[in-house]
Amino acid sequence: MMAPFPPDPTQSPPMPFDLAPLDLLALTTFFVLWGGYNVIFRLPGAPASLNLHMRTVREVWMRNMQARDTRLLDGQLLGHLIQSVSFFASTTVLLIAGDLSALVNADRLAALVEKMHVTSTASGALVEVKLFLLLGVLVYAFFQFTWAVRQYNYTCALIGAMPDATNHPPSVDVEEAADAAAALLSLAVQSFNAGVRAYYFGFAALGWFVHPLAFMASTTLVIVVLVRRHFHSRAFHAVRRFGTAVRMVLPERRQPQPPEGG
């Protein structure tokens, strides 16, 4: 029986999970751009985004609510927000179930993806890696949505206990109470926005099933869309104008808040 041929020292070792160098580059680009977007616009001195101007609007909302005799409208608005986030959370559960089902049939999916691939074949192991990436994105979105719902519920309690702007004990700091409620509401919105952004990047991850270059291109496109919508859209300019118009309602002693991401 002939001895097996020794390994060729000139050949590079196989990549884990059948990942080619281009796949690793695309995956690194995905995480760097997603993480970088979340970090850069939270740094001090970062440009004011649409969400930052919306935080000013929410602070004015809490102060106006203190002056209202009935707060039925405020409860209805918050209930609408909770329903929207709950819808996204329920949809994410269904998407996670679909992704797990695809993982069971990864080999069949690999044969389908191979027909779409441009330069190389797609193995079952590589398809599983791509599906696990989508699964991770969806699980992250689910936790963000459910945490947003919890924070909205906490905000409901703060609104129910909110002191009246004129008829309150002298020891009650109504401005501090309004600031705290607005801050908690902004945290809930921030978690919801993080979940929605995960959906955007989940769509970008679908490009990996076509080709790593398509993966990098779709990720870059998502960044362009997010930056445009949160810094250059007509909605941004409208909210900024409104925030500037009502900013005088806020007291000068208010402590500065950290920047909120796009």
Short mmCIF file of C-alpha atoms in Angstrom, two decimals:
data_model
loop_
_atom_site.label_atom_id
_atom_site.label_comp_id
_atom_site.label_asym_id
_atom_site.label_seq_id
_atom_site.Cartn_x
_atom_site.Cartn_y
_atom_site.Cartn_z
CA MET A 1 0.00 0.00 0.00
CA MET A 2 1.44 3.34 -1.01
CA ALA A 3 2.11 5.93 1.65
CA PRO A 4 0.02 9.11 1.48
CA PHE A 5 1.60 12.12 -0.15
CA PRO A 6 3.07 14.59 2.35
CA PRO A 7 1.36 17.98 2.56
CA ASP A 8 2.67 20.63 0.21
CA PRO A 9 4.52 23.23 2.34
CA THR A 10 3.86 25.90 -0.31
CA GLN A 11 0.09 25.69 0.15
CA SER A 12 -1.57 27.94 2.73
CA PRO A 13 -3.47 26.19 5.52
CA PRO A 14 -7.25 25.99 5.08
CA MET A 15 -9.29 28.80 6.58
CA PRO A 16 -11.73 27.96 9.40
CA PHE A 17 -15.33 27.31 8.31
CA ASP A 18 -14.24 27.56 4.65
CA LEU A 19 -13.80 31.33 5.02
CA ALA A 20 -11.70 32.82 2.25
CA PRO A 21 -9.60 35.94 2.94
CA LEU A 22 -12.20 38.01 1.07
CA ASP A 23 -14.92 36.60 3.36
CA LEU A 24 -12.92 37.59 6.43
CA LEU A 25 -12.38 41.07 5.01
CA ALA A 26 -16.10 41.47 4.33
CA LEU A 27 -17.02 40.20 7.80
CA THR A 28 -14.52 42.55 9.43
CA THR A 29 -15.85 45.47 7.39
CA PHE A 30 -19.37 44.63 8.55
CA PHE A 31 -18.55 44.73 12.26
CA VAL A 32 -16.22 47.73 11.99
CA LEU A 33 -18.78 49.87 10.16
CA TRP A 34 -21.68 48.82 12.38
CA GLY A 35 -19.74 49.27 15.61
CA GLY A 36 -18.07 52.43 14.36
CA TYR A 37 -21.41 54.02 13.52
CA ASN A 38 -22.70 53.25 17.03
CA VAL A 39 -19.61 54.72 18.67
CA ILE A 40 -18.58 57.71 16.57
CA PHE A 41 -21.86 59.60 16.85
CA ARG A 42 -21.91 59.18 20.64
CA LEU A 43 -18.56 60.86 21.15
CA PRO A 44 -18.41 64.40 22.60
CA GLY A 45 -18.34 66.92 19.81
CA ALA A 46 -20.15 64.64 17.38
CA PRO A 47 -22.60 66.37 15.03
CA ALA A 48 -26.17 66.62 16.25
CA SER A 49 -28.30 63.90 14.71
CA LEU A 50 -32.04 63.69 14.15
CA ASN A 51 -32.38 61.66 17.35
CA LEU A 52 -30.50 64.28 19.35
CA HIS A 53 -32.94 66.96 18.26
CA MET A 54 -35.81 64.59 19.03
CA ARG A 55 -34.51 64.28 22.58
CA THR A 56 -35.00 68.04 22.97
CA VAL A 57 -38.57 67.61 21.72
CA ARG A 58 -39.19 64.86 24.29
CA GLU A 59 -37.89 67.10 27.08
CA VAL A 60 -40.34 69.81 26.05
CA TRP A 61 -43.08 67.16 25.84
CA MET A 62 -42.55 66.16 29.47
CA ARG A 63 -42.72 69.77 30.61
CA ASN A 64 -45.88 70.48 28.65
CA MET A 65 -47.42 67.33 30.09
CA GLN A 66 -46.89 68.66 33.62
CA ALA A 67 -49.08 71.65 32.79
CA ARG A 68 -51.98 69.55 31.44
CA ASP A 69 -54.90 68.70 33.71
CA THR A 70 -55.54 65.40 31.92
CA ARG A 71 -52.77 63.26 30.47
CA LEU A 72 -54.88 60.93 28.38
CA LEU A 73 -53.20 62.10 25.17
CA ASP A 74 -49.74 61.40 26.60
CA GLY A 75 -50.78 57.89 27.60
CA GLN A 76 -52.19 57.23 24.13
CA LEU A 77 -48.98 58.41 22.45
CA LEU A 78 -46.86 56.21 24.69
CA GLY A 79 -49.18 53.25 24.12
CA HIS A 80 -48.76 53.67 20.37
CA LEU A 81 -44.98 53.57 20.80
CA ILE A 82 -45.19 50.39 22.88
CA GLN A 83 -47.36 48.71 20.25
CA SER A 84 -44.88 49.58 17.51
CA VAL A 85 -41.92 48.15 19.43
CA SER A 86 -43.90 45.04 20.40
CA PHE A 87 -44.69 44.43 16.74
CA PHE A 88 -40.99 44.52 15.88
CA ALA A 89 -40.16 42.18 18.77
CA SER A 90 -42.80 39.64 17.66
CA THR A 91 -41.62 39.84 14.05
CA THR A 92 -38.05 39.24 15.16
CA VAL A 93 -39.07 36.02 16.92
CA LEU A 94 -40.57 34.75 13.65
CA LEU A 95 -37.43 35.68 11.74
CA ILE A 96 -35.27 33.86 14.29
CA ALA A 97 -37.41 30.76 13.84
CA GLY A 98 -37.00 31.01 10.08
CA ASP A 99 -33.24 31.36 10.41
CA LEU A 100 -33.04 28.28 12.65
CA SER A 101 -35.08 26.35 10.11
CA ALA A 102 -32.63 27.38 7.39
CA LEU A 103 -29.73 26.18 9.54
CA VAL A 104 -31.25 22.70 9.59
CA ASN A 105 -31.26 22.70 5.79
CA ALA A 106 -27.91 24.42 5.33
CA ASP A 107 -26.68 21.90 2.74
CA ARG A 108 -29.71 22.43 0.53
CA LEU A 109 -29.37 26.16 0.91
CA ALA A 110 -25.69 25.89 -0.02
CA ALA A 111 -26.64 24.29 -3.34
CA LEU A 112 -29.01 27.19 -4.02
CA VAL A 113 -26.46 29.81 -3.01
CA GLU A 114 -23.83 28.17 -5.21
CA LYS A 115 -25.94 28.99 -8.25
CA MET A 116 -25.95 32.66 -7.24
CA HIS A 117 -22.26 32.86 -6.35
CA VAL A 118 -19.97 34.79 -8.67
CA THR A 119 -16.45 33.47 -8.14
CA SER A 120 -16.40 30.40 -5.90
CA THR A 121 -18.52 27.57 -4.60
CA ALA A 122 -20.41 27.78 -1.32
CA SER A 123 -20.04 24.93 1.17
CA GLY A 124 -22.54 23.96 3.82
CA ALA A 125 -20.16 25.14 6.56
CA LEU A 126 -19.83 28.58 4.99
CA VAL A 127 -23.59 28.92 4.62
CA GLU A 128 -23.98 28.00 8.28
CA VAL A 129 -21.58 30.80 9.23
CA LYS A 130 -23.66 33.28 7.24
CA LEU A 131 -26.87 32.04 8.84
CA PHE A 132 -25.31 32.27 12.30
CA LEU A 133 -24.37 35.87 11.51
CA LEU A 134 -27.99 36.63 10.64
CA LEU A 135 -29.10 34.80 13.77
CA GLY A 136 -26.79 36.90 15.92
CA VAL A 137 -28.10 40.11 14.35
CA LEU A 138 -31.70 39.06 14.95
CA VAL A 139 -31.07 38.02 18.57
CA TYR A 140 -29.38 41.36 19.19
CA ALA A 141 -32.39 43.17 17.69
CA PHE A 142 -34.79 41.10 19.83
CA PHE A 143 -33.01 42.04 23.05
CA GLN A 144 -32.99 45.71 22.04
CA PHE A 145 -36.72 45.69 21.24
CA THR A 146 -37.71 43.92 24.44
CA TRP A 147 -35.53 46.23 26.53
CA ALA A 148 -37.18 49.19 24.80
CA VAL A 149 -40.60 47.84 25.79
CA ARG A 150 -39.45 47.52 29.40
CA GLN A 151 -38.17 51.09 29.42
CA TYR A 152 -41.40 52.38 27.87
CA ASN A 153 -43.29 50.65 30.69
CA TYR A 154 -41.03 52.33 33.23
CA THR A 155 -41.77 55.65 31.53
CA CYS A 156 -45.50 54.99 31.92
CA ALA A 157 -44.97 54.74 35.67
CA LEU A 158 -43.01 58.00 35.72
CA ILE A 159 -45.74 59.75 33.73
CA GLY A 160 -48.40 58.45 36.13
CA ALA A 161 -46.42 59.79 39.09
CA MET A 162 -45.43 63.07 37.39
CA PRO A 163 -46.10 66.06 39.69
CA ASP A 164 -48.25 68.94 38.49
CA ALA A 165 -46.39 71.99 37.24
CA THR A 166 -48.27 74.44 39.48
CA ASN A 167 -49.96 72.40 42.23
CA HIS A 168 -47.18 70.45 43.93
CA PRO A 169 -45.43 70.38 47.32
CA PRO A 170 -42.54 72.84 47.69
CA SER A 171 -40.07 69.99 48.15
CA VAL A 172 -40.84 68.54 44.70
CA ASP A 173 -38.46 69.50 41.90
CA VAL A 174 -40.77 69.40 38.88
CA GLU A 175 -38.01 70.28 36.42
CA GLU A 176 -35.83 67.43 37.64
CA ALA A 177 -38.80 65.06 37.42
CA ALA A 178 -39.47 66.12 33.83
CA ASP A 179 -35.78 65.71 32.93
CA ALA A 180 -35.71 62.20 34.43
CA ALA A 181 -38.83 61.12 32.53
CA ALA A 182 -37.48 62.55 29.28
CA ALA A 183 -34.13 60.82 29.82
CA LEU A 184 -35.81 57.45 30.39
CA LEU A 185 -38.02 57.95 27.34
CA SER A 186 -34.93 58.78 25.28
CA LEU A 187 -33.22 55.60 26.50
CA ALA A 188 -36.24 53.59 25.37
CA VAL A 189 -36.13 55.24 21.95
CA GLN A 190 -32.38 54.63 21.77
CA SER A 191 -32.89 50.90 22.33
CA PHE A 192 -35.64 50.82 19.72
CA ASN A 193 -33.40 52.61 17.24
CA ALA A 194 -30.63 50.10 17.89
CA GLY A 195 -33.01 47.27 17.07
CA VAL A 196 -34.14 48.94 13.85
CA ARG A 197 -30.52 49.53 12.87
CA ALA A 198 -29.89 45.82 13.39
CA TYR A 199 -32.59 45.16 10.78
CA TYR A 200 -30.75 47.44 8.36
CA PHE A 201 -27.49 45.57 8.88
CA GLY A 202 -29.33 42.28 8.71
CA PHE A 203 -30.38 43.19 5.18
CA ALA A 204 -26.76 44.10 4.46
CA ALA A 205 -25.68 40.64 5.68
CA LEU A 206 -27.87 39.05 3.02
CA GLY A 207 -25.39 40.34 0.46
CA TRP A 208 -22.87 37.81 1.79
CA PHE A 209 -25.00 35.02 0.31
CA VAL A 210 -24.32 36.53 -3.12
CA HIS A 211 -20.64 37.47 -2.80
CA PRO A 212 -18.28 39.03 -0.22
CA LEU A 213 -17.98 42.13 -2.39
CA ALA A 214 -21.76 42.44 -2.42
CA PHE A 215 -21.63 42.07 1.38
CA MET A 216 -19.20 44.98 1.72
CA ALA A 217 -21.12 47.09 -0.77
CA SER A 218 -24.46 46.54 0.99
CA THR A 219 -22.92 47.33 4.39
CA THR A 220 -21.47 50.56 3.04
CA LEU A 221 -24.82 51.41 1.46
CA VAL A 222 -26.56 50.96 4.82
CA ILE A 223 -24.11 53.41 6.43
CA VAL A 224 -24.75 55.94 3.66
CA VAL A 225 -28.53 55.60 4.08
CA LEU A 226 -28.33 55.99 7.87
CA VAL A 227 -26.06 59.03 7.71
CA ARG A 228 -28.23 60.70 5.10
CA ARG A 229 -31.48 60.08 7.00
CA HIS A 230 -30.17 61.21 10.37
CA PHE A 231 -28.09 64.18 9.26
CA HIS A 232 -29.26 65.41 5.85
CA SER A 233 -32.89 64.39 5.35
CA ARG A 234 -35.88 66.72 5.25
CA ALA A 235 -37.12 65.11 8.46
CA PHE A 236 -33.83 66.09 10.15
CA HIS A 237 -34.20 69.74 9.11
CA ALA A 238 -37.87 69.86 10.17
CA VAL A 239 -37.17 68.40 13.61
CA ARG A 240 -34.15 70.66 14.07
CA ARG A 241 -36.28 73.72 13.27
CA PHE A 242 -38.95 72.60 15.73
CA GLY A 243 -36.39 71.86 18.44
CA THR A 244 -34.83 75.29 18.00
CA ALA A 245 -38.25 76.95 18.18
CA VAL A 246 -39.25 75.28 21.46
CA ARG A 247 -35.83 75.16 23.14
CA MET A 248 -36.64 78.24 25.22
CA VAL A 249 -39.09 76.12 27.24
CA LEU A 250 -36.17 74.27 28.79
CA PRO A 251 -34.50 75.77 31.88
CA GLU A 252 -30.96 77.06 31.64
CA ARG A 253 -29.85 75.01 34.66
CA ARG A 254 -30.45 71.71 32.81
CA GLN A 255 -27.41 69.48 32.82
CA PRO A 256 -25.96 68.64 29.39
CA GLN A 257 -26.83 65.17 28.12
CA PRO A 258 -24.42 62.79 26.35
CA PRO A 259 -24.78 62.61 22.56
CA GLU A 260 -27.30 60.14 21.25
CA GLY A 261 -26.41 58.03 18.23
CA GLY A 262 -28.15 58.23 14.90
#
